[in-house]
PDB file of C-alpha atoms and ligand atoms in Angstrom:
ATOM      1  CA  MET A1166     -11.336  18.022   2.101  1.00 57.00           C
ATOM      2  CA  SER A1167     -13.486  14.990   1.424  1.00 78.00           C
ATOM      3  CA  SER A1168     -12.767  11.652   3.221  1.00 90.00           C
ATOM      4  CA  VAL A1169     -11.698   8.991   0.585  1.00 95.00           C
ATOM      5  CA  LEU A1170     -11.528   6.435   3.175  1.00 98.00           C
ATOM      6  CA  SER A1171     -13.142   6.052   6.599  1.00 98.00           C
ATOM      7  CA  VAL A1172     -11.914   3.185   8.912  1.00 98.00           C
ATOM      8  CA  VAL A1173     -14.363   2.905  11.822  1.00 98.00           C
ATOM      9  CA  ARG A1174     -13.592   0.822  15.097  1.00 98.00           C
ATOM     10  CA  MET A1175     -11.994  -1.774  12.733  1.00 98.00           C
ATOM     11  CA  ARG A1176     -11.174  -4.982  14.745  1.00 98.00           C
ATOM     12  CA  LYS A1177      -9.593  -8.113  13.754  1.00 98.00           C
ATOM     13  CA  THR A1178      -8.917 -11.158  15.797  1.00 98.00           C
ATOM     14  CA  PHE A1179      -7.059 -14.429  14.973  1.00 97.00           C
ATOM     15  CA  GLY A1180      -8.132 -16.765  17.737  1.00 95.00           C
ATOM     16  CA  GLY A1181      -7.379 -15.209  21.109  1.00 93.00           C
ATOM     17  CA  LEU A1182      -4.815 -12.545  19.227  1.00 97.00           C
ATOM     18  CA  VAL A1183      -6.252  -9.023  18.682  1.00 98.00           C
ATOM     19  CA  ALA A1184      -4.036  -8.086  15.510  1.00 98.00           C
ATOM     20  CA  VAL A1185      -6.273  -4.715  15.110  1.00 98.00           C
ATOM     21  CA  ASN A1186      -7.855  -3.393  18.109  1.00 98.00           C
ATOM     22  CA  ASP A1187     -10.793  -0.921  17.396  1.00 98.00           C
ATOM     23  CA  VAL A1188      -8.722   1.349  15.057  1.00 98.00           C
ATOM     24  CA  SER A1189     -10.347   4.334  13.537  1.00 98.00           C
ATOM     25  CA  PHE A1190      -8.926   6.864  11.169  1.00 98.00           C
ATOM     26  CA  GLU A1191      -9.627   9.043   8.158  1.00 97.00           C
ATOM     27  CA  VAL A1192      -8.017   9.510   4.963  1.00 97.00           C
ATOM     28  CA  ALA A1193      -8.820  12.585   2.805  1.00 96.00           C
ATOM     29  CA  GLU A1194      -8.371  12.875  -0.902  1.00 95.00           C
ATOM     30  CA  GLY A1195      -4.697  13.227  -2.217  1.00 95.00           C
ATOM     31  CA  GLU A1196      -3.208  12.673   1.351  1.00 96.00           C
ATOM     32  CA  LEU A1197       0.076  10.536   1.569  1.00 97.00           C
ATOM     33  CA  ILE A1198      -0.354   8.596   4.991  1.00 97.00           C
ATOM     34  CA  GLY A1199       2.381   6.699   6.474  1.00 97.00           C
ATOM     35  CA  LEU A1200       1.031   3.784   8.363  1.00 97.00           C
ATOM     36  CA  ILE A1201       3.784   2.836  10.841  1.00 96.00           C
ATOM     37  CA  GLY A1202       4.366   0.865  13.992  1.00 95.00           C
ATOM     38  CA  PRO A1203       6.765  -1.927  15.253  1.00 95.00           C
ATOM     39  CA  ASN A1204       6.812  -5.418  13.390  1.00 94.00           C
ATOM     40  CA  GLY A1205       3.613  -7.209  14.459  1.00 95.00           C
ATOM     41  CA  SER A1206       1.804  -4.180  15.086  1.00 97.00           C
ATOM     42  CA  GLY A1207      -1.011  -5.069  12.878  1.00 97.00           C
ATOM     43  CA  LYS A1208      -0.125  -2.809   9.800  1.00 97.00           C
ATOM     44  CA  THR A1209      -0.231  -5.697   7.080  1.00 96.00           C
ATOM     45  CA  THR A1210      -3.494  -6.800   8.639  1.00 98.00           C
ATOM     46  CA  MET A1211      -4.900  -3.342   8.484  1.00 98.00           C
ATOM     47  CA  LEU A1212      -4.238  -3.335   4.838  1.00 97.00           C
ATOM     48  CA  ASN A1213      -5.575  -6.670   4.384  1.00 97.00           C
ATOM     49  CA  LEU A1214      -8.902  -5.355   5.862  1.00 98.00           C
ATOM     50  CA  ILE A1215      -8.864  -2.470   3.679  1.00 98.00           C
ATOM     51  CA  SER A1216      -8.275  -4.473   0.653  1.00 96.00           C
ATOM     52  CA  GLY A1217     -10.773  -7.076   1.398  1.00 96.00           C
ATOM     53  CA  ALA A1218      -8.222  -9.955   1.770  1.00 96.00           C
ATOM     54  CA  LEU A1219      -9.504 -10.379   5.256  1.00 97.00           C
ATOM     55  CA  ARG A1220     -12.853  -9.996   6.752  1.00 96.00           C
ATOM     56  CA  PRO A1221     -13.233  -7.601   9.807  1.00 97.00           C
ATOM     57  CA  THR A1222     -14.307  -9.161  12.928  1.00 97.00           C
ATOM     58  CA  SER A1223     -16.162  -5.947  13.447  1.00 98.00           C
ATOM     59  CA  GLY A1224     -15.971  -2.347  12.502  1.00 98.00           C
ATOM     60  CA  GLU A1225     -16.720  -0.663   8.956  1.00 98.00           C
ATOM     61  CA  ILE A1226     -14.553   0.636   6.348  1.00 98.00           C
ATOM     62  CA  ARG A1227     -16.129   3.138   3.989  1.00 97.00           C
ATOM     63  CA  LEU A1228     -14.623   4.241   0.470  1.00 97.00           C
ATOM     64  CA  ALA A1229     -15.981   7.618  -0.680  1.00 94.00           C
ATOM     65  CA  GLY A1230     -18.919   7.271   1.780  1.00 93.00           C
ATOM     66  CA  ALA A1231     -19.776   3.739   0.552  1.00 96.00           C
ATOM     67  CA  ARG A1232     -19.552   0.687   2.632  1.00 97.00           C
ATOM     68  CA  ILE A1233     -16.837  -1.863   1.278  1.00 97.00           C
ATOM     69  CA  SER A1234     -16.075  -3.971   4.303  1.00 96.00           C
ATOM     70  CA  GLY A1235     -17.229  -7.427   3.863  1.00 93.00           C
ATOM     71  CA  LEU A1236     -17.210  -7.212  -0.024  1.00 96.00           C
ATOM     72  CA  PRO A1237     -14.959  -9.631  -1.624  1.00 94.00           C
ATOM     73  CA  PRO A1238     -11.370  -8.538  -2.873  1.00 93.00           C
ATOM     74  CA  GLU A1239     -12.220  -8.018  -6.322  1.00 92.00           C
ATOM     75  CA  ARG A1240     -15.149  -5.925  -5.823  1.00 94.00           C
ATOM     76  CA  ILE A1241     -13.140  -3.786  -3.498  1.00 95.00           C
ATOM     77  CA  ALA A1242     -10.253  -3.514  -6.422  1.00 93.00           C
ATOM     78  CA  ASN A1243     -13.271  -2.618  -8.669  1.00 93.00           C
ATOM     79  CA  GLU A1244     -14.316  -0.094  -6.547  1.00 94.00           C
ATOM     80  CA  GLY A1245     -10.959   1.833  -6.632  1.00 94.00           C
ATOM     81  CA  ILE A1246      -8.387   0.562  -4.177  1.00 96.00           C
ATOM     82  CA  ALA A1247      -5.026  -1.264  -5.291  1.00 95.00           C
ATOM     83  CA  ARG A1248      -2.326  -2.686  -3.363  1.00 93.00           C
ATOM     84  CA  THR A1249       1.313  -4.017  -3.411  1.00 91.00           C
ATOM     85  CA  PHE A1250       2.426  -6.792  -1.177  1.00 85.00           C
ATOM     86  CA  GLN A1251       5.060  -6.888   1.478  1.00 82.00           C
ATOM     87  CA  LEU A1252       6.615  -9.758  -0.290  1.00 78.00           C
ATOM     88  CA  VAL A1253       6.614  -8.778  -4.139  1.00 79.00           C
ATOM     89  CA  ARG A1254       3.866 -10.643  -5.966  1.00 81.00           C
ATOM     90  CA  VAL A1255       4.052 -10.753  -9.782  1.00 80.00           C
ATOM     91  CA  LEU A1256       3.537 -13.707 -12.291  1.00 82.00           C
ATOM     92  CA  SER A1257       7.171 -14.207 -12.886  1.00 84.00           C
ATOM     93  CA  SER A1258       7.002 -16.346 -15.975  1.00 87.00           C
ATOM     94  CA  MET A1259       5.183 -13.473 -17.806  1.00 92.00           C
ATOM     95  CA  THR A1260       6.595 -10.283 -19.188  1.00 93.00           C
ATOM     96  CA  ALA A1261       6.226  -6.685 -17.406  1.00 93.00           C
ATOM     97  CA  ALA A1262       3.625  -5.757 -20.009  1.00 93.00           C
ATOM     98  CA  GLU A1263       1.715  -9.033 -19.292  1.00 91.00           C
ATOM     99  CA  ASN A1264       1.737  -8.346 -15.458  1.00 91.00           C
ATOM    100  CA  VAL A1265       0.202  -4.842 -16.117  1.00 92.00           C
ATOM    101  CA  LEU A1266      -2.550  -6.196 -18.601  1.00 90.00           C
ATOM    102  CA  ALA A1267      -3.483  -8.744 -16.029  1.00 87.00           C
ATOM    103  CA  GLY A1268      -3.658  -5.957 -13.246  1.00 82.00           C
ATOM    104  CA  ALA A1269      -6.056  -4.387 -15.716  1.00 79.00           C
ATOM    105  CA  ALA A1270      -8.206  -7.402 -16.309  1.00 76.00           C
ATOM    106  CA  PHE A1271      -8.561  -7.891 -12.437  1.00 72.00           C
ATOM    107  CA  VAL A1272     -10.409  -4.523 -12.170  1.00 70.00           C
ATOM    108  CA  GLY A1273     -12.402  -5.147 -15.136  1.00 70.00           C
ATOM    109  CA  GLY A1274     -10.457  -3.452 -17.574  1.00 67.00           C
ATOM    110  CA  HIS A1275      -9.213  -4.487 -21.172  1.00 64.00           C
ATOM    111  CA  ALA A1276      -6.336  -6.911 -21.279  1.00 64.00           C
ATOM    112  CA  TRP A1277      -6.121  -6.923 -25.005  1.00 68.00           C
ATOM    113  CA  GLY A1278      -5.970  -4.668 -28.160  1.00 70.00           C
ATOM    114  CA  GLY A1279      -3.783  -1.680 -28.946  1.00 73.00           C
ATOM    115  CA  HIS A1280      -5.365   0.684 -26.418  1.00 79.00           C
ATOM    116  CA  ALA A1281      -4.779  -1.854 -23.440  1.00 81.00           C
ATOM    117  CA  GLN A1282      -1.085  -2.445 -24.786  1.00 82.00           C
ATOM    118  CA  ALA A1283      -0.623   1.217 -25.036  1.00 86.00           C
ATOM    119  CA  SER A1284      -1.669   2.115 -21.534  1.00 89.00           C
ATOM    120  CA  ALA A1285       0.464  -0.757 -20.163  1.00 91.00           C
ATOM    121  CA  TYR A1286       3.625   0.779 -21.860  1.00 92.00           C
ATOM    122  CA  THR A1287       2.669   4.100 -20.453  1.00 93.00           C
ATOM    123  CA  LEU A1288       2.500   2.885 -17.112  1.00 93.00           C
ATOM    124  CA  LEU A1289       5.662   1.054 -17.177  1.00 95.00           C
ATOM    125  CA  GLY A1290       7.552   3.885 -18.599  1.00 95.00           C
ATOM    126  CA  ARG A1291       5.798   5.906 -15.599  1.00 91.00           C
ATOM    127  CA  VAL A1292       7.819   3.440 -13.256  1.00 93.00           C
ATOM    128  CA  GLY A1293      11.181   3.699 -14.897  1.00 92.00           C
ATOM    129  CA  LEU A1294      10.874   0.405 -17.152  1.00 94.00           C
ATOM    130  CA  ALA A1295      10.501   2.071 -20.587  1.00 94.00           C
ATOM    131  CA  GLY A1296      12.226  -0.567 -23.215  1.00 95.00           C
ATOM    132  CA  ARG A1297      11.866  -3.314 -20.648  1.00 94.00           C
ATOM    133  CA  GLU A1298       8.234  -4.142 -21.340  1.00 94.00           C
ATOM    134  CA  ASN A1299       8.542  -7.533 -23.133  1.00 94.00           C
ATOM    135  CA  VAL A1300      11.384  -8.734 -20.518  1.00 95.00           C
ATOM    136  CA  PRO A1301       9.940 -11.683 -18.405  1.00 95.00           C
ATOM    137  CA  VAL A1302       9.836 -10.705 -14.797  1.00 95.00           C
ATOM    138  CA  SER A1303      11.895 -13.713 -13.595  1.00 94.00           C
ATOM    139  CA  ALA A1304      14.653 -12.109 -15.717  1.00 94.00           C
ATOM    140  CA  MET A1305      14.238  -8.583 -13.611  1.00 95.00           C
ATOM    141  CA  THR A1306      15.998  -7.411 -10.761  1.00 92.00           C
ATOM    142  CA  TYR A1307      14.191  -7.084  -7.473  1.00 90.00           C
ATOM    143  CA  ILE A1308      13.691  -3.319  -7.818  1.00 91.00           C
ATOM    144  CA  ASP A1309      12.294  -3.991 -11.296  1.00 94.00           C
ATOM    145  CA  GLN A1310       9.866  -6.473 -10.216  1.00 94.00           C
ATOM    146  CA  LYS A1311       8.637  -4.104  -7.585  1.00 93.00           C
ATOM    147  CA  ARG A1312       8.218  -1.423 -10.309  1.00 94.00           C
ATOM    148  CA  VAL A1313       6.246  -4.029 -12.294  1.00 95.00           C
ATOM    149  CA  GLU A1314       3.911  -4.670  -9.149  1.00 94.00           C
ATOM    150  CA  LEU A1315       3.592  -1.058  -8.728  1.00 95.00           C
ATOM    151  CA  ALA A1316       2.611  -0.463 -12.430  1.00 95.00           C
ATOM    152  CA  ARG A1317       0.204  -3.243 -12.324  1.00 94.00           C
ATOM    153  CA  ALA A1318      -1.452  -1.600  -9.032  1.00 94.00           C
ATOM    154  CA  LEU A1319      -1.700   1.530 -11.052  1.00 94.00           C
ATOM    155  CA  ALA A1320      -3.241  -0.310 -14.117  1.00 91.00           C
ATOM    156  CA  GLY A1321      -6.795   0.057 -12.663  1.00 85.00           C
ATOM    157  CA  ASP A1322      -6.287   3.844 -11.964  1.00 89.00           C
ATOM    158  CA  PRO A1323      -7.143   3.585  -8.244  1.00 93.00           C
ATOM    159  CA  LYS A1324      -8.389   6.016  -5.990  1.00 94.00           C
ATOM    160  CA  LEU A1325      -6.563   4.645  -3.114  1.00 97.00           C
ATOM    161  CA  LEU A1326      -3.385   2.992  -3.423  1.00 97.00           C
ATOM    162  CA  LEU A1327      -2.045   0.749  -0.363  1.00 97.00           C
ATOM    163  CA  LEU A1328       1.736   0.101  -0.321  1.00 97.00           C
ATOM    164  CA  ASP A1329       3.091  -2.684   2.039  1.00 95.00           C
ATOM    165  CA  GLU A1330       6.766  -1.725   2.759  1.00 94.00           C
ATOM    166  CA  TRP A1331       7.275  -1.040  -1.055  1.00 94.00           C
ATOM    167  CA  LEU A1332      10.875   0.327  -0.291  1.00 94.00           C
ATOM    168  CA  ALA A1333      11.949  -2.697   1.928  1.00 92.00           C
ATOM    169  CA  GLY A1334      15.072  -4.404   0.539  1.00 89.00           C
ATOM    170  CA  LEU A1335      16.117  -1.745  -1.857  1.00 90.00           C
ATOM    171  CA  ASN A1336      19.847  -0.737  -1.702  1.00 91.00           C
ATOM    172  CA  PRO A1337      20.515   3.248  -0.813  1.00 92.00           C
ATOM    173  CA  SER A1338      20.321   4.377  -4.374  1.00 92.00           C
ATOM    174  CA  GLU A1339      17.515   2.447  -5.419  1.00 91.00           C
ATOM    175  CA  LEU A1340      15.857   4.036  -2.230  1.00 93.00           C
ATOM    176  CA  LEU A1341      16.237   7.390  -3.469  1.00 94.00           C
ATOM    177  CA  ILE A1342      14.762   6.236  -6.833  1.00 92.00           C
ATOM    178  CA  GLY A1343      11.875   4.567  -5.070  1.00 93.00           C
ATOM    179  CA  ILE A1344      11.008   7.550  -2.831  1.00 96.00           C
ATOM    180  CA  ASN A1345      11.075   9.794  -5.951  1.00 95.00           C
ATOM    181  CA  LEU A1346       8.598   7.639  -7.502  1.00 94.00           C
ATOM    182  CA  ILE A1347       6.145   7.405  -4.752  1.00 96.00           C
ATOM    183  CA  ARG A1348       6.359  11.196  -4.661  1.00 96.00           C
ATOM    184  CA  GLU A1349       5.692  11.667  -8.181  1.00 94.00           C
ATOM    185  CA  ILE A1350       2.771   9.235  -7.970  1.00 94.00           C
ATOM    186  CA  GLY A1351       1.318  11.138  -5.072  1.00 94.00           C
ATOM    187  CA  ARG A1352       1.753  14.409  -6.864  1.00 93.00           C
ATOM    188  CA  GLU A1353      -0.578  12.971  -9.494  1.00 90.00           C
ATOM    189  CA  GLY A1354      -3.217  13.574  -6.942  1.00 88.00           C
ATOM    190  CA  ARG A1355      -3.452   9.791  -5.840  1.00 94.00           C
ATOM    191  CA  THR A1356      -4.472   9.152  -2.332  1.00 97.00           C
ATOM    192  CA  ILE A1357      -1.834   6.377  -0.809  1.00 98.00           C
ATOM    193  CA  ILE A1358      -1.463   4.686   2.362  1.00 98.00           C
ATOM    194  CA  MET A1359       2.077   3.440   2.875  1.00 97.00           C
ATOM    195  CA  VAL A1360       3.178   0.806   5.364  1.00 97.00           C
ATOM    196  CA  GLU A1361       7.022   1.539   5.767  1.00 94.00           C
ATOM    197  CA  HIS A1362       9.896   0.918   8.209  1.00 90.00           C
ATOM    198  CA  VAL A1363      12.051   3.548   6.226  1.00 90.00           C
ATOM    199  CA  MET A1364      11.939   6.440   8.439  1.00 90.00           C
ATOM    200  CA  ASP A1365      13.539   8.886   5.915  1.00 90.00           C
ATOM    201  CA  ALA A1366      10.781   8.087   3.534  1.00 93.00           C
ATOM    202  CA  ILE A1367       8.136   8.572   6.004  1.00 94.00           C
ATOM    203  CA  ARG A1368       9.582  12.012   6.679  1.00 93.00           C
ATOM    204  CA  THR A1369      10.028  13.266   3.188  1.00 94.00           C
ATOM    205  CA  LEU A1370       6.841  11.654   1.862  1.00 96.00           C
ATOM    206  CA  CYS A1371       3.977  11.744   4.277  1.00 96.00           C
ATOM    207  CA  THR A1372       1.941  14.520   5.363  1.00 90.00           C
ATOM    208  CA  ARG A1373       0.384  12.518   8.115  1.00 96.00           C
ATOM    209  CA  CYS A1374       1.186   9.362  10.120  1.00 96.00           C
ATOM    210  CA  VAL A1375      -1.015   6.810  11.853  1.00 97.00           C
ATOM    211  CA  VAL A1376       0.985   4.647  14.298  1.00 97.00           C
ATOM    212  CA  MET A1377       0.048   1.356  15.615  1.00 97.00           C
ATOM    213  CA  ASP A1378       1.504  -0.640  18.320  1.00 96.00           C
ATOM    214  CA  SER A1379       0.003  -4.223  19.435  1.00 96.00           C
ATOM    215  CA  GLY A1380      -2.810  -3.466  17.188  1.00 97.00           C
ATOM    216  CA  VAL A1381      -3.946  -0.218  18.834  1.00 98.00           C
ATOM    217  CA  LYS A1382      -3.408   3.201  17.388  1.00 98.00           C
ATOM    218  CA  ILE A1383      -1.108   4.987  19.478  1.00 97.00           C
ATOM    219  CA  ALA A1384      -0.668   8.425  17.505  1.00 97.00           C
ATOM    220  CA  ASP A1385      -2.254   9.963  14.478  1.00 97.00           C
ATOM    221  CA  GLY A1386      -0.827  13.559  13.237  1.00 97.00           C
ATOM    222  CA  ALA A1387       1.513  15.617  11.141  1.00 95.00           C
ATOM    223  CA  ALA A1388       4.525  13.450  10.654  1.00 94.00           C
ATOM    224  CA  ALA A1389       7.282  15.348  12.382  1.00 92.00           C
ATOM    225  CA  ALA A1390       5.101  15.665  15.479  1.00 94.00           C
ATOM    226  CA  VAL A1391       4.363  11.897  15.324  1.00 94.00           C
ATOM    227  CA  LEU A1392       7.734  10.741  15.065  1.00 92.00           C
ATOM    228  CA  ALA A1393       8.913  13.170  17.961  1.00 92.00           C
ATOM    229  CA  ASP A1394       6.127  11.641  20.239  1.00 94.00           C
ATOM    230  CA  PRO A1395       7.866   9.836  22.945  1.00 93.00           C
ATOM    231  CA  ASN A1396       4.942   7.153  23.026  1.00 93.00           C
ATOM    232  CA  VAL A1397       5.738   6.525  19.348  1.00 93.00           C
ATOM    233  CA  ILE A1398       9.625   6.402  20.347  1.00 92.00           C
ATOM    234  CA  ARG A1399       9.068   3.962  23.292  1.00 91.00           C
ATOM    235  CA  ALA A1400       6.945   1.602  20.878  1.00 90.00           C
ATOM    236  CA  TYR A1401       9.775   1.507  18.443  1.00 85.00           C
ATOM    237  CA  LEU A1402      12.532   1.093  21.011  1.00 76.00           C
ATOM    238  CA  GLY A1403      10.808  -1.899  22.509  1.00 72.00           C
ATOM    239  CA  ASP A1404      11.154  -3.548  18.860  1.00 61.00           C
ATOM    240  CA  ASP A1405      14.482  -5.427  18.300  1.00 56.00           C
ATOM    241  CA  ASP A1406      13.772  -5.608  14.602  1.00 52.00           C
ATOM    242  CA  ALA A1407      12.825  -2.052  13.848  1.00 50.00           C
TER     243      ALA A1407
HETATM  244  P1  LIG B2454       2.868  -5.760  10.829  1.00 91.09           P
HETATM  245  O1  LIG B2454       2.583  -5.767   9.317  1.00 91.09           O
HETATM  246  O2  LIG B2454       2.751  -4.792  11.680  1.00 91.09           O
HETATM  247  O3  LIG B2454       4.352  -6.399  11.271  1.00 91.09           O
HETATM  248  P2  LIG B2454       0.933  -8.068  10.978  1.00 91.09           P
HETATM  249  O4  LIG B2454      -0.329  -7.238  10.708  1.00 91.09           O
HETATM  250  O5  LIG B2454       1.512  -8.769   9.740  1.00 91.09           O
HETATM  251  O6  LIG B2454       1.831  -6.884  11.636  1.00 91.09           O
HETATM  252  O7  LIG B2454       0.556  -8.977  12.260  1.00 91.09           O
HETATM  253  C1  LIG B2454      -0.145  -8.493  13.361  1.00 91.09           C
HETATM  254  C2  LIG B2454      -0.173  -9.815  14.369  1.00 91.09           C
HETATM  255  O8  LIG B2454      -1.235 -10.581  13.736  1.00 91.09           O
HETATM  256  C3  LIG B2454       1.066 -10.458  14.237  1.00 91.09           C
HETATM  257  O9  LIG B2454       1.192 -10.977  15.874  1.00 91.09           O
HETATM  258  C4  LIG B2454       0.730 -11.659  13.339  1.00 91.09           C
HETATM  259  O10 LIG B2454       1.490 -12.791  13.655  1.00 91.09           O
HETATM  260  C5  LIG B2454      -0.590 -12.129  13.505  1.00 91.09           C
HETATM  261  N1  LIG B2454      -1.284 -12.454  12.268  1.00 91.09           N
HETATM  262  C6  LIG B2454      -1.310 -11.862  11.224  1.00 91.09           C
HETATM  263  N2  LIG B2454      -1.924 -12.380  10.235  1.00 91.09           N
HETATM  264  C7  LIG B2454      -2.268 -13.785  11.005  1.00 91.09           C
HETATM  265  C8  LIG B2454      -3.023 -14.729  10.442  1.00 91.09           C
HETATM  266  N3  LIG B2454      -3.525 -14.946   9.240  1.00 91.09           N
HETATM  267  N4  LIG B2454      -3.408 -15.684  11.197  1.00 91.09           N
HETATM  268  C9  LIG B2454      -2.813 -15.393  12.553  1.00 91.09           C
HETATM  269  N5  LIG B2454      -2.263 -14.625  13.029  1.00 91.09           N
HETATM  270  C10 LIG B2454      -2.030 -13.548  12.083  1.00 91.09           C
HETATM  271 MG1  LIG B2455       3.764  -6.331   7.777  1.00 91.09          MG
END
């Protein structure tokens, strides 16, 4: 299978802190990868490096063979990488549909006209918000705001979708809905990297896991094997918040 994303000796320091310490991994087309590790291990920083929100200290990231590291975030979005945020970021005074249209505009698509409107509605239906398209996001529940953010991320038809703890904060029944939704999006053939603390989700969804601890990649392999790896278990046991 061809490589969608290559992360090569990626390094990010904040002053004296090495948040991401020469991490390398490959993501093949259609893979749903779990990026896991204790709190503070560098997962969000890694997503910020991939999406261009942060510039690497050193190393390289390639999307379908072309270097993207060092490009501004809007260029990287244009190249086909979309994301959601650990703390949901939506335009709360706008409606669900307006948020999705804003997402389409960000990647150079149309944010006006009947066609744009129709695709926004299709995407909102896709994430379970049919009939709620014109509800202001501020009037929505947390899971529905997360659905809006996901639809907005999908608006540019990204090659690669980055989810930063998209399932966090959901109650048990919402969690099942959320897991199914991610599974369906993955089955459409989209490549996904999900940062997640919900281990049941990792077990059921991910074909592969990359594990970070204190900025270092400590495991990379089939989800079941990685989750049984004593080094991985030790890393999690040392983290009171995990
Ligand atoms: P995770 O997502 O795995 O919990 P993060 O990537 O958010 O971890 O953080 C990794 C480390 O980098 C932490 O020690 C965090 O405090 C630090 N860090 C993250 N972002 C910044 C920043 N913008 N400035 C300084 N330190 C940061
Ligand atoms: Mg994080």
